[in-house]
PDB file of C-alpha atoms in Angstrom:
ATOM      1  CA  MET A1297      -0.020  -0.010   0.019  1.00 88.00           C
ATOM      2  CA  ALA A1298       1.561   3.287  -1.126  1.00 85.00           C
ATOM      3  CA  GLY A1299       2.754   5.402   1.804  1.00 86.00           C
ATOM      4  CA  ILE A1300       1.975   2.638   4.293  1.00 93.00           C
ATOM      5  CA  THR A1301       3.950  -0.644   3.726  1.00 94.00           C
ATOM      6  CA  ASP A1302       7.391   0.903   4.001  1.00 94.00           C
ATOM      7  CA  ARG A1303      10.296  -0.960   5.606  1.00 94.00           C
ATOM      8  CA  PRO A1304       9.363  -0.146   9.244  1.00 95.00           C
ATOM      9  CA  PHE A1305       5.807  -1.307   8.810  1.00 96.00           C
ATOM     10  CA  ARG A1306       6.839  -4.539   6.992  1.00 95.00           C
ATOM     11  CA  ARG A1307       9.319  -5.341   9.731  1.00 95.00           C
ATOM     12  CA  LEU A1308       6.578  -5.216  12.440  1.00 96.00           C
ATOM     13  CA  ALA A1309       4.187  -7.267  10.315  1.00 96.00           C
ATOM     14  CA  MET A1310       6.829  -9.911   9.778  1.00 95.00           C
ATOM     15  CA  ARG A1311       7.725 -10.063  13.444  1.00 94.00           C
ATOM     16  CA  PHE A1312       4.160 -10.865  14.234  1.00 95.00           C
ATOM     17  CA  GLY A1313       4.081 -13.804  11.842  1.00 95.00           C
ATOM     18  CA  ALA A1314       2.898 -12.529   8.381  1.00 95.00           C
ATOM     19  CA  ASP A1315       3.892 -15.102   5.822  1.00 93.00           C
ATOM     20  CA  LEU A1316       4.700 -12.551   3.093  1.00 94.00           C
ATOM     21  CA  VAL A1317       5.039  -8.752   3.058  1.00 96.00           C
ATOM     22  CA  VAL A1318       4.881  -6.598   0.038  1.00 96.00           C
ATOM     23  CA  SER A1319       6.504  -3.272  -0.554  1.00 95.00           C
ATOM     24  CA  GLU A1320       4.925  -0.078  -1.537  1.00 94.00           C
ATOM     25  CA  MET A1321       4.152  -0.014  -5.304  1.00 94.00           C
ATOM     26  CA  VAL A1322       7.212   1.252  -7.309  1.00 94.00           C
ATOM     27  CA  ALA A1323       6.861   2.906 -10.689  1.00 93.00           C
ATOM     28  CA  SER A1324       9.114   0.916 -12.935  1.00 95.00           C
ATOM     29  CA  ARG A1325      10.477   3.930 -15.008  1.00 93.00           C
ATOM     30  CA  GLU A1326      11.201   5.950 -11.913  1.00 93.00           C
ATOM     31  CA  MET A1327      12.929   2.834 -10.334  1.00 93.00           C
ATOM     32  CA  VAL A1328      15.286   2.582 -13.280  1.00 95.00           C
ATOM     33  CA  THR A1329      15.964   6.324 -13.623  1.00 93.00           C
ATOM     34  CA  ALA A1330      16.490   6.345  -9.807  1.00 85.00           C
ATOM     35  CA  ARG A1331      14.128   9.275  -9.239  1.00 81.00           C
ATOM     36  CA  ARG A1332      14.762  10.536  -5.738  1.00 80.00           C
ATOM     37  CA  GLY A1333      13.053   8.433  -3.006  1.00 82.00           C
ATOM     38  CA  THR A1334      11.664   5.856  -5.485  1.00 87.00           C
ATOM     39  CA  ARG A1335      14.131   3.107  -4.711  1.00 89.00           C
ATOM     40  CA  ASP A1336      13.686   3.821  -0.931  1.00 89.00           C
ATOM     41  CA  LYS A1337      10.274   2.063  -1.251  1.00 89.00           C
ATOM     42  CA  ALA A1338      11.969  -1.160  -1.990  1.00 89.00           C
ATOM     43  CA  LEU A1339      14.468  -0.911   0.798  1.00 85.00           C
ATOM     44  CA  GLY A1340      14.331  -3.939   3.059  1.00 86.00           C
ATOM     45  CA  ALA A1341      13.733  -6.175  -0.003  1.00 82.00           C
ATOM     46  CA  ASP A1342      16.426  -8.480   1.276  1.00 85.00           C
ATOM     47  CA  MET A1343      14.418  -9.365   4.341  1.00 86.00           C
ATOM     48  CA  PRO A1344      13.022 -12.906   4.171  1.00 86.00           C
ATOM     49  CA  GLY A1345       9.444 -13.174   3.015  1.00 89.00           C
ATOM     50  CA  THR A1346       9.491  -9.811   1.089  1.00 92.00           C
ATOM     51  CA  ALA A1347       8.102  -9.027  -2.345  1.00 95.00           C
ATOM     52  CA  VAL A1348       8.823  -5.820  -4.174  1.00 96.00           C
ATOM     53  CA  GLN A1349       5.797  -4.610  -6.202  1.00 97.00           C
ATOM     54  CA  ILE A1350       6.379  -2.845  -9.459  1.00 97.00           C
ATOM     55  CA  ALA A1351       3.971  -1.061 -11.812  1.00 96.00           C
ATOM     56  CA  GLY A1352       4.238   0.295 -15.403  1.00 95.00           C
ATOM     57  CA  ALA A1353       3.013  -0.089 -18.914  1.00 94.00           C
ATOM     58  CA  GLU A1354       6.161  -0.704 -20.990  1.00 95.00           C
ATOM     59  CA  ALA A1355       7.971  -4.028 -20.967  1.00 97.00           C
ATOM     60  CA  HIS A1356      11.452  -2.454 -21.096  1.00 97.00           C
ATOM     61  CA  TRP A1357      11.022  -0.413 -17.956  1.00 96.00           C
ATOM     62  CA  MET A1358       9.214  -3.271 -16.132  1.00 97.00           C
ATOM     63  CA  ALA A1359      12.021  -5.712 -16.906  1.00 98.00           C
ATOM     64  CA  GLU A1360      14.694  -3.301 -15.866  1.00 97.00           C
ATOM     65  CA  ALA A1361      12.936  -2.425 -12.702  1.00 96.00           C
ATOM     66  CA  ALA A1362      12.504  -6.125 -11.869  1.00 97.00           C
ATOM     67  CA  ARG A1363      16.205  -6.719 -12.295  1.00 97.00           C
ATOM     68  CA  ILE A1364      17.035  -3.782 -10.004  1.00 96.00           C
ATOM     69  CA  ALA A1365      14.678  -5.086  -7.344  1.00 95.00           C
ATOM     70  CA  GLU A1366      16.090  -8.595  -7.624  1.00 95.00           C
ATOM     71  CA  ASP A1367      19.665  -7.150  -7.214  1.00 94.00           C
ATOM     72  CA  MET A1368      18.399  -5.265  -4.121  1.00 92.00           C
ATOM     73  CA  GLY A1369      17.583  -8.750  -2.597  1.00 92.00           C
ATOM     74  CA  ALA A1370      13.855  -9.112  -3.440  1.00 93.00           C
ATOM     75  CA  ARG A1371      12.706 -12.637  -2.840  1.00 94.00           C
ATOM     76  CA  VAL A1372       9.610 -12.118  -5.033  1.00 97.00           C
ATOM     77  CA  ILE A1373       8.682  -9.594  -7.771  1.00 98.00           C
ATOM     78  CA  ASP A1374       5.050  -8.687  -7.712  1.00 98.00           C
ATOM     79  CA  ILE A1375       3.356  -6.947 -10.645  1.00 98.00           C
ATOM     80  CA  ASN A1376       0.670  -4.515  -9.798  1.00 97.00           C
ATOM     81  CA  MET A1377      -2.388  -4.542 -12.050  1.00 97.00           C
ATOM     82  CA  GLY A1378      -4.803  -3.635  -9.293  1.00 96.00           C
ATOM     83  CA  CYS A1379      -4.162   0.001  -8.325  1.00 94.00           C
ATOM     84  CA  PRO A1380      -7.244   2.147  -9.117  1.00 95.00           C
ATOM     85  CA  ALA A1381      -5.770   5.556  -8.571  1.00 93.00           C
ATOM     86  CA  LYS A1382      -6.316   8.028 -11.443  1.00 91.00           C
ATOM     87  CA  LYS A1383      -2.719   9.089 -11.497  1.00 89.00           C
ATOM     88  CA  VAL A1384      -1.673   5.372 -12.040  1.00 92.00           C
ATOM     89  CA  THR A1385      -4.427   4.467 -14.573  1.00 91.00           C
ATOM     90  CA  ALA A1386      -4.023   7.670 -16.657  1.00 84.00           C
ATOM     91  CA  THR A1387      -2.004   7.696 -19.846  1.00 63.00           C
ATOM     92  CA  ALA A1388       0.676   9.986 -18.664  1.00 48.00           C
ATOM     93  CA  GLY A1389       4.154   9.405 -17.187  1.00 48.00           C
ATOM     94  CA  ASP A1390       4.736   5.662 -17.182  1.00 53.00           C
ATOM     95  CA  GLY A1391       1.572   5.028 -19.176  1.00 63.00           C
ATOM     96  CA  ALA A1392      -1.782   3.608 -18.219  1.00 86.00           C
ATOM     97  CA  SER A1393      -0.776   1.033 -15.558  1.00 93.00           C
ATOM     98  CA  GLY A1394      -2.306  -0.491 -12.433  1.00 95.00           C
ATOM     99  CA  SER A1395      -5.762  -1.748 -13.057  1.00 96.00           C
ATOM    100  CA  ALA A1396      -5.973   0.079 -16.458  1.00 95.00           C
ATOM    101  CA  LEU A1397      -4.028  -2.887 -17.779  1.00 96.00           C
ATOM    102  CA  MET A1398      -7.120  -5.087 -17.216  1.00 95.00           C
ATOM    103  CA  ARG A1399      -8.608  -3.318 -20.336  1.00 95.00           C
ATOM    104  CA  ASP A1400      -5.635  -4.345 -22.438  1.00 94.00           C
ATOM    105  CA  VAL A1401      -5.004  -8.023 -21.581  1.00 96.00           C
ATOM    106  CA  PRO A1402      -2.469  -8.602 -24.503  1.00 96.00           C
ATOM    107  CA  ASN A1403      -0.301  -5.736 -23.300  1.00 95.00           C
ATOM    108  CA  ALA A1404      -0.635  -6.934 -19.685  1.00 97.00           C
ATOM    109  CA  LEU A1405       0.576 -10.373 -20.671  1.00 98.00           C
ATOM    110  CA  ARG A1406       3.562  -8.790 -22.570  1.00 97.00           C
ATOM    111  CA  LEU A1407       4.615  -7.022 -19.260  1.00 98.00           C
ATOM    112  CA  VAL A1408       4.257 -10.343 -17.417  1.00 98.00           C
ATOM    113  CA  GLU A1409       6.328 -12.203 -19.896  1.00 98.00           C
ATOM    114  CA  ALA A1410       9.052  -9.469 -19.822  1.00 98.00           C
ATOM    115  CA  VAL A1411       9.347  -9.550 -16.086  1.00 98.00           C
ATOM    116  CA  ILE A1412       9.458 -13.234 -15.787  1.00 98.00           C
ATOM    117  CA  GLY A1413      12.163 -13.268 -18.501  1.00 98.00           C
ATOM    118  CA  ALA A1414      14.234 -10.722 -16.611  1.00 98.00           C
ATOM    119  CA  VAL A1415      14.617 -12.339 -13.172  1.00 98.00           C
ATOM    120  CA  ALA A1416      15.332 -15.735 -11.562  1.00 98.00           C
ATOM    121  CA  VAL A1417      13.114 -15.103  -8.533  1.00 97.00           C
ATOM    122  CA  PRO A1418       9.296 -15.950  -8.473  1.00 97.00           C
ATOM    123  CA  VAL A1419       7.023 -13.432 -10.090  1.00 98.00           C
ATOM    124  CA  THR A1420       3.460 -12.868  -8.872  1.00 98.00           C
ATOM    125  CA  LEU A1421       0.609 -10.794 -10.034  1.00 98.00           C
ATOM    126  CA  LYS A1422      -1.897  -8.584  -8.229  1.00 98.00           C
ATOM    127  CA  MET A1423      -5.137  -7.607 -10.053  1.00 98.00           C
ATOM    128  CA  ARG A1424      -8.822  -6.625  -9.629  1.00 98.00           C
ATOM    129  CA  LEU A1425     -11.902  -8.319 -11.055  1.00 98.00           C
ATOM    130  CA  GLY A1426     -11.751  -6.049 -14.113  1.00 97.00           C
ATOM    131  CA  TRP A1427     -12.120  -2.491 -15.188  1.00 96.00           C
ATOM    132  CA  ASN A1428     -15.873  -2.462 -14.561  1.00 96.00           C
ATOM    133  CA  GLU A1429     -18.871  -4.829 -14.394  1.00 96.00           C
ATOM    134  CA  GLU A1430     -18.929  -5.046 -18.191  1.00 96.00           C
ATOM    135  CA  SER A1431     -15.289  -5.955 -18.365  1.00 95.00           C
ATOM    136  CA  LEU A1432     -14.413  -8.664 -15.867  1.00 98.00           C
ATOM    137  CA  THR A1433     -11.267  -9.801 -17.422  1.00 98.00           C
ATOM    138  CA  ALA A1434      -9.506 -11.214 -14.275  1.00 98.00           C
ATOM    139  CA  PRO A1435     -10.111 -14.999 -15.361  1.00 98.00           C
ATOM    140  CA  GLU A1436      -8.600 -14.305 -18.836  1.00 98.00           C
ATOM    141  CA  LEU A1437      -5.656 -12.410 -17.516  1.00 98.00           C
ATOM    142  CA  ALA A1438      -5.008 -14.879 -14.711  1.00 98.00           C
ATOM    143  CA  ALA A1439      -5.080 -17.883 -17.000  1.00 98.00           C
ATOM    144  CA  GLY A1440      -2.707 -16.174 -19.517  1.00 98.00           C
ATOM    145  CA  ALA A1441      -0.269 -15.065 -16.730  1.00 98.00           C
ATOM    146  CA  ALA A1442      -0.167 -18.619 -15.316  1.00 98.00           C
ATOM    147  CA  ALA A1443       0.599 -20.074 -18.730  1.00 98.00           C
ATOM    148  CA  LEU A1444       3.628 -17.651 -18.796  1.00 98.00           C
ATOM    149  CA  GLY A1445       4.830 -18.838 -15.451  1.00 98.00           C
ATOM    150  CA  VAL A1446       3.507 -16.515 -12.874  1.00 98.00           C
ATOM    151  CA  SER A1447       3.786 -18.226  -9.414  1.00 98.00           C
ATOM    152  CA  ARG A1448       0.714 -16.785  -7.648  1.00 98.00           C
ATOM    153  CA  ILE A1449      -2.259 -14.601  -8.504  1.00 98.00           C
ATOM    154  CA  THR A1450      -3.883 -12.218  -6.003  1.00 98.00           C
ATOM    155  CA  VAL A1451      -7.340 -10.771  -6.858  1.00 98.00           C
ATOM    156  CA  HIS A1452      -9.100  -7.868  -5.094  1.00 98.00           C
ATOM    157  CA  GLY A1453     -12.839  -8.443  -5.082  1.00 98.00           C
ATOM    158  CA  ARG A1454     -13.739  -5.179  -6.747  1.00 98.00           C
ATOM    159  CA  THR A1455     -13.457  -3.633 -10.244  1.00 97.00           C
ATOM    160  CA  ARG A1456     -11.351  -0.588 -10.840  1.00 97.00           C
ATOM    161  CA  CYS A1457     -14.396   1.698 -11.269  1.00 96.00           C
ATOM    162  CA  GLN A1458     -15.583   0.617  -7.818  1.00 96.00           C
ATOM    163  CA  PHE A1459     -12.396   1.948  -6.221  1.00 95.00           C
ATOM    164  CA  TYR A1460     -13.012   1.062  -2.492  1.00 94.00           C
ATOM    165  CA  LYS A1461     -16.819   1.577  -2.492  1.00 95.00           C
ATOM    166  CA  GLY A1462     -19.200  -0.994  -1.138  1.00 94.00           C
ATOM    167  CA  ARG A1463     -17.986  -4.424  -0.140  1.00 96.00           C
ATOM    168  CA  ALA A1464     -15.479  -6.577  -1.829  1.00 98.00           C
ATOM    169  CA  ASP A1465     -17.229  -9.433  -3.633  1.00 98.00           C
ATOM    170  CA  TRP A1466     -15.193 -12.493  -2.674  1.00 98.00           C
ATOM    171  CA  ALA A1467     -17.559 -14.862  -4.614  1.00 98.00           C
ATOM    172  CA  ALA A1468     -16.767 -13.069  -7.790  1.00 98.00           C
ATOM    173  CA  ILE A1469     -13.153 -14.178  -7.441  1.00 98.00           C
ATOM    174  CA  ARG A1470     -14.071 -17.866  -7.903  1.00 98.00           C
ATOM    175  CA  PRO A1471     -14.154 -17.743 -11.738  1.00 98.00           C
ATOM    176  CA  VAL A1472     -10.422 -16.908 -11.441  1.00 98.00           C
ATOM    177  CA  ARG A1473      -9.882 -20.120  -9.407  1.00 98.00           C
ATOM    178  CA  ASP A1474     -11.684 -22.021 -12.067  1.00 97.00           C
ATOM    179  CA  ALA A1475      -9.512 -20.558 -14.846  1.00 98.00           C
ATOM    180  CA  LEU A1476      -6.245 -21.353 -13.042  1.00 98.00           C
ATOM    181  CA  PRO A1477      -4.283 -24.649 -12.856  1.00 97.00           C
ATOM    182  CA  LYS A1478      -4.647 -26.192  -9.544  1.00 95.00           C
ATOM    183  CA  ASP A1479      -0.852 -25.768  -8.791  1.00 97.00           C
ATOM    184  CA  VAL A1480      -1.019 -21.981  -9.080  1.00 98.00           C
ATOM    185  CA  PRO A1481      -2.212 -20.466  -5.682  1.00 98.00           C
ATOM    186  CA  LEU A1482      -4.981 -17.904  -5.764  1.00 98.00           C
ATOM    187  CA  ILE A1483      -5.076 -15.297  -3.022  1.00 98.00           C
ATOM    188  CA  ALA A1484      -8.219 -13.320  -2.107  1.00 98.00           C
ATOM    189  CA  ASN A1485      -7.992  -9.631  -1.192  1.00 98.00           C
ATOM    190  CA  GLY A1486     -10.329  -6.924  -0.134  1.00 98.00           C
ATOM    191  CA  ASP A1487     -12.091  -6.044   3.108  1.00 98.00           C
ATOM    192  CA  ILE A1488     -10.400  -8.749   5.102  1.00 98.00           C
ATOM    193  CA  CYS A1489     -10.278  -7.276   8.600  1.00 97.00           C
ATOM    194  CA  SER A1490     -10.689 -10.280  10.840  1.00 97.00           C
ATOM    195  CA  LEU A1491     -10.356 -14.122  11.073  1.00 97.00           C
ATOM    196  CA  ASN A1492     -14.004 -14.494  10.243  1.00 98.00           C
ATOM    197  CA  ASP A1493     -13.553 -12.318   7.086  1.00 98.00           C
ATOM    198  CA  ALA A1494     -10.565 -14.460   6.091  1.00 98.00           C
ATOM    199  CA  ARG A1495     -12.553 -17.659   6.481  1.00 98.00           C
ATOM    200  CA  ASN A1496     -15.482 -16.260   4.546  1.00 98.00           C
ATOM    201  CA  ALA A1497     -13.270 -15.000   1.749  1.00 98.00           C
ATOM    202  CA  LEU A1498     -11.688 -18.423   1.369  1.00 98.00           C
ATOM    203  CA  ALA A1499     -14.968 -20.194   1.348  1.00 98.00           C
ATOM    204  CA  GLN A1500     -16.588 -17.936  -1.136  1.00 98.00           C
ATOM    205  CA  SER A1501     -13.729 -17.457  -3.493  1.00 98.00           C
ATOM    206  CA  GLY A1502     -12.205 -20.877  -3.422  1.00 98.00           C
ATOM    207  CA  ALA A1503      -8.766 -19.144  -2.897  1.00 98.00           C
ATOM    208  CA  ASP A1504      -5.813 -20.772  -1.290  1.00 98.00           C
ATOM    209  CA  GLY A1505      -4.948 -17.801   0.984  1.00 97.00           C
ATOM    210  CA  VAL A1506      -5.768 -14.213   1.797  1.00 98.00           C
ATOM    211  CA  MET A1507      -3.993 -10.911   1.459  1.00 98.00           C
ATOM    212  CA  ILE A1508      -4.718  -8.279   4.063  1.00 97.00           C
ATOM    213  CA  GLY A1509      -4.275  -4.601   3.200  1.00 96.00           C
ATOM    214  CA  ARG A1510      -6.191  -1.762   4.903  1.00 95.00           C
ATOM    215  CA  GLY A1511      -7.285  -4.156   7.686  1.00 96.00           C
ATOM    216  CA  ALA A1512      -3.725  -4.108   8.984  1.00 97.00           C
ATOM    217  CA  GLN A1513      -3.622  -0.333   9.446  1.00 96.00           C
ATOM    218  CA  GLY A1514      -2.918   0.296  13.060  1.00 95.00           C
ATOM    219  CA  ARG A1515      -2.872  -3.557  13.585  1.00 96.00           C
ATOM    220  CA  PRO A1516       0.402  -4.908  12.065  1.00 97.00           C
ATOM    221  CA  TRP A1517      -0.139  -7.996  14.195  1.00 97.00           C
ATOM    222  CA  LEU A1518      -3.359  -8.953  12.328  1.00 97.00           C
ATOM    223  CA  PRO A1519      -1.856 -10.750   9.371  1.00 97.00           C
ATOM    224  CA  GLY A1520       0.150 -13.060  11.687  1.00 97.00           C
ATOM    225  CA  GLN A1521      -2.720 -13.719  13.925  1.00 97.00           C
ATOM    226  CA  ILE A1522      -4.849 -14.849  10.956  1.00 97.00           C
ATOM    227  CA  ALA A1523      -1.980 -16.866   9.576  1.00 97.00           C
ATOM    228  CA  ASP A1524      -1.603 -18.695  12.825  1.00 97.00           C
ATOM    229  CA  ALA A1525      -5.338 -19.458  13.078  1.00 97.00           C
ATOM    230  CA  LEU A1526      -5.584 -20.654   9.491  1.00 96.00           C
ATOM    231  CA  GLY A1527      -2.538 -22.718   9.933  1.00 95.00           C
ATOM    232  CA  GLY A1528      -3.909 -24.450  13.010  1.00 96.00           C
ATOM    233  CA  ARG A1529      -1.784 -22.626  15.462  1.00 96.00           C
ATOM    234  CA  VAL A1530      -2.755 -20.623  18.481  1.00 95.00           C
ATOM    235  CA  PRO A1531      -2.873 -16.996  17.426  1.00 94.00           C
ATOM    236  CA  ARG A1532      -0.416 -14.692  19.370  1.00 90.00           C
ATOM    237  CA  ALA A1533      -2.110 -12.067  21.398  1.00 92.00           C
ATOM    238  CA  ALA A1534      -2.508  -8.527  20.277  1.00 93.00           C
ATOM    239  CA  PRO A1535      -0.315  -6.124  22.341  1.00 93.00           C
ATOM    240  CA  GLU A1536      -2.152  -4.112  24.865  1.00 90.00           C
ATOM    241  CA  ALA A1537      -1.425  -1.329  27.378  1.00 88.00           C
ATOM    242  CA  ASP A1538       2.333  -1.168  28.042  1.00 90.00           C
ATOM    243  CA  ASP A1539       3.147  -3.630  25.262  1.00 93.00           C
ATOM    244  CA  LEU A1540       1.104  -1.542  22.772  1.00 93.00           C
ATOM    245  CA  ALA A1541       2.760   1.625  23.893  1.00 92.00           C
ATOM    246  CA  ALA A1542       6.221  -0.009  23.447  1.00 94.00           C
ATOM    247  CA  LEU A1543       5.188  -1.180  19.905  1.00 96.00           C
ATOM    248  CA  VAL A1544       4.004   2.259  18.781  1.00 96.00           C
ATOM    249  CA  ARG A1545       7.051   3.913  20.200  1.00 96.00           C
ATOM    250  CA  GLU A1546       9.242   1.413  18.393  1.00 96.00           C
ATOM    251  CA  HIS A1547       7.382   1.972  15.187  1.00 97.00           C
ATOM    252  CA  TYR A1548       7.737   5.742  15.539  1.00 96.00           C
ATOM    253  CA  GLU A1549      11.536   5.462  16.262  1.00 97.00           C
ATOM    254  CA  GLN A1550      11.983   3.247  13.184  1.00 96.00           C
ATOM    255  CA  MET A1551      10.260   5.783  11.061  1.00 96.00           C
ATOM    256  CA  LEU A1552      12.473   8.578  12.496  1.00 97.00           C
ATOM    257  CA  SER A1553      15.485   6.484  11.523  1.00 96.00           C
ATOM    258  CA  PHE A1554      14.169   5.551   8.031  1.00 94.00           C
ATOM    259  CA  TYR A1555      12.840   8.980   6.937  1.00 94.00           C
ATOM    260  CA  GLY A1556      14.658  11.426   9.107  1.00 95.00           C
ATOM    261  CA  PRO A1557      12.929  13.566  11.796  1.00 93.00           C
ATOM    262  CA  GLY A1558      11.429  16.191   9.441  1.00 91.00           C
ATOM    263  CA  LEU A1559       9.617  13.819   7.015  1.00 94.00           C
ATOM    264  CA  ALA A1560       8.954  11.148   9.602  1.00 94.00           C
ATOM    265  CA  VAL A1561       6.834  13.403  11.895  1.00 93.00           C
ATOM    266  CA  ARG A1562       4.418  13.899   8.911  1.00 93.00           C
ATOM    267  CA  VAL A1563       4.485  10.361   7.452  1.00 94.00           C
ATOM    268  CA  ALA A1564       3.863   8.815  10.936  1.00 95.00           C
ATOM    269  CA  ARG A1565       0.738  10.671  11.690  1.00 94.00           C
ATOM    270  CA  LYS A1566      -1.538   8.427   9.791  1.00 94.00           C
ATOM    271  CA  HIS A1567      -0.065   5.326  11.590  1.00 95.00           C
ATOM    272  CA  LEU A1568      -0.611   7.040  14.920  1.00 94.00           C
ATOM    273  CA  GLY A1569      -4.153   7.740  14.065  1.00 92.00           C
ATOM    274  CA  TRP A1570      -4.761   4.139  13.071  1.00 93.00           C
ATOM    275  CA  TYR A1571      -3.178   2.968  16.259  1.00 92.00           C
ATOM    276  CA  LEU A1572      -5.440   5.228  18.278  1.00 90.00           C
ATOM    277  CA  GLU A1573      -8.540   3.980  16.367  1.00 86.00           C
ATOM    278  CA  ALA A1574      -7.555   0.426  17.020  1.00 81.00           C
ATOM    279  CA  ALA A1575      -7.120   1.087  20.700  1.00 81.00           C
ATOM    280  CA  GLY A1576     -10.420   2.980  20.981  1.00 80.00           C
ATOM    281  CA  ASP A1577      -8.904   6.504  20.819  1.00 77.00           C
ATOM    282  CA  PRO A1578      -7.519   6.305  24.420  1.00 69.00           C
ATOM    283  CA  ALA A1579      -7.145   9.454  26.483  1.00 64.00           C
ATOM    284  CA  GLY A1580      -8.587  11.561  23.604  1.00 70.00           C
ATOM    285  CA  LEU A1581      -5.095  12.686  22.534  1.00 79.00           C
ATOM    286  CA  ARG A1582      -5.653  12.406  18.759  1.00 83.00           C
ATOM    287  CA  ARG A1583      -5.544  16.091  17.961  1.00 85.00           C
ATOM    288  CA  THR A1584      -2.443  16.627  20.037  1.00 87.00           C
ATOM    289  CA  LEU A1585      -0.535  13.728  18.477  1.00 86.00           C
ATOM    290  CA  MET A1586      -1.632  14.746  14.995  1.00 86.00           C
ATOM    291  CA  THR A1587      -0.246  18.260  15.419  1.00 90.00           C
ATOM    292  CA  GLU A1588       2.918  17.791  17.562  1.00 92.00           C
ATOM    293  CA  THR A1589       6.151  18.360  15.623  1.00 92.00           C
ATOM    294  CA  ASP A1590       8.655  17.557  18.248  1.00 95.00           C
ATOM    295  CA  PRO A1591       9.595  13.821  17.995  1.00 95.00           C
ATOM    296  CA  ALA A1592      10.505  13.678  21.804  1.00 95.00           C
ATOM    297  CA  ALA A1593       7.104  15.097  22.672  1.00 94.00           C
ATOM    298  CA  VAL A1594       5.382  12.636  20.450  1.00 93.00           C
ATOM    299  CA  LEU A1595       7.171   9.707  22.054  1.00 93.00           C
ATOM    300  CA  SER A1596       6.012  11.026  25.501  1.00 92.00           C
ATOM    301  CA  LEU A1597       2.432  11.437  24.199  1.00 91.00           C
ATOM    302  CA  ILE A1598       2.423   7.844  22.919  1.00 91.00           C
ATOM    303  CA  SER A1599       3.333   6.602  26.418  1.00 86.00           C
ATOM    304  CA  ARG A1600       0.440   8.633  27.832  1.00 85.00           C
ATOM    305  CA  ALA A1601      -2.068   7.555  25.216  1.00 85.00           C
ATOM    306  CA  PHE A1602      -1.528   3.758  25.298  1.00 83.00           C
ATOM    307  CA  THR A1603      -0.437   3.134  28.934  1.00 75.00           C
ATOM    308  CA  PRO A1604      -3.415   3.074  31.331  1.00 63.00           C
ATOM    309  CA  ALA A1605      -1.317   3.942  34.372  1.00 52.00           C
ATOM    310  CA  ARG A1606       0.025   7.065  32.763  1.00 48.00           C
ATOM    311  CA  ARG A1607      -3.336   8.109  31.473  1.00 48.00           C
ATOM    312  CA  THR A1608      -4.747   7.906  34.949  1.00 42.00           C
ATOM    313  CA  ALA A1609      -1.814   9.885  36.373  1.00 42.00           C
ATOM    314  CA  ALA A1610      -2.205  12.501  33.590  1.00 43.00           C
TER     315      ALA A1610
END
């Protein structure tokens, strides 16, 4: 997720047991030309269980970006054909990419073939159901990609024109399962925010696994909990009170180190907001946390917000 699944966030999700973590989407041309900050999105690619996700509309740039990501240590290259953002699907810059490619399956498959031919690591593909209800091309695209050698297909249960409106339609993913060889895993995505959601998504879609996106915002432990439960293991407990305060402080400190204080203070605000939401907005400190610019003061506020004893004392 752009602006969210950076290296600090991915590290936390992996520590809590996520089977696979995926980088922020990286524009392929900007990856190759080393536009400032672009390759930073793929930092941490050498961590076990990490995929680097690339996007673009031209085979040359996609292949070169995949090679760079592999050289950075990526264990998996993931191709994004699911992003619905207008700036990604428009025909400017790197071309109409993301979910726009679902309207041009032949070109989409040319990109898949180029990436697979460029690297030795597994290549996976993320998509939506199609561009709109009249163009549900996911089964066709998935089958073609599998024939080229894609290792895994992930489908978000919405069309591009739905963006994030309504509810993801997990049952609409099942035609993709029917179109794929049995040895190519299918992953269901969209609105999976709990273990119950995961089980329902698997049952309705026929998928082999689930991918969690927005459901992990403020809860980096959730993918690991769901993986534990689906794998027949006892899910590890979500951090609370002092443990939660320590986790949020650690996440904030990692962001300070990764981005530098000036940028980190701004980037971290959304994460702090999600942590507060997940914890029931304790102590009503949201506005103060969202506006504070001194990192030391933010760390102190985190302790007050998430530690009951300190909230009482305050």
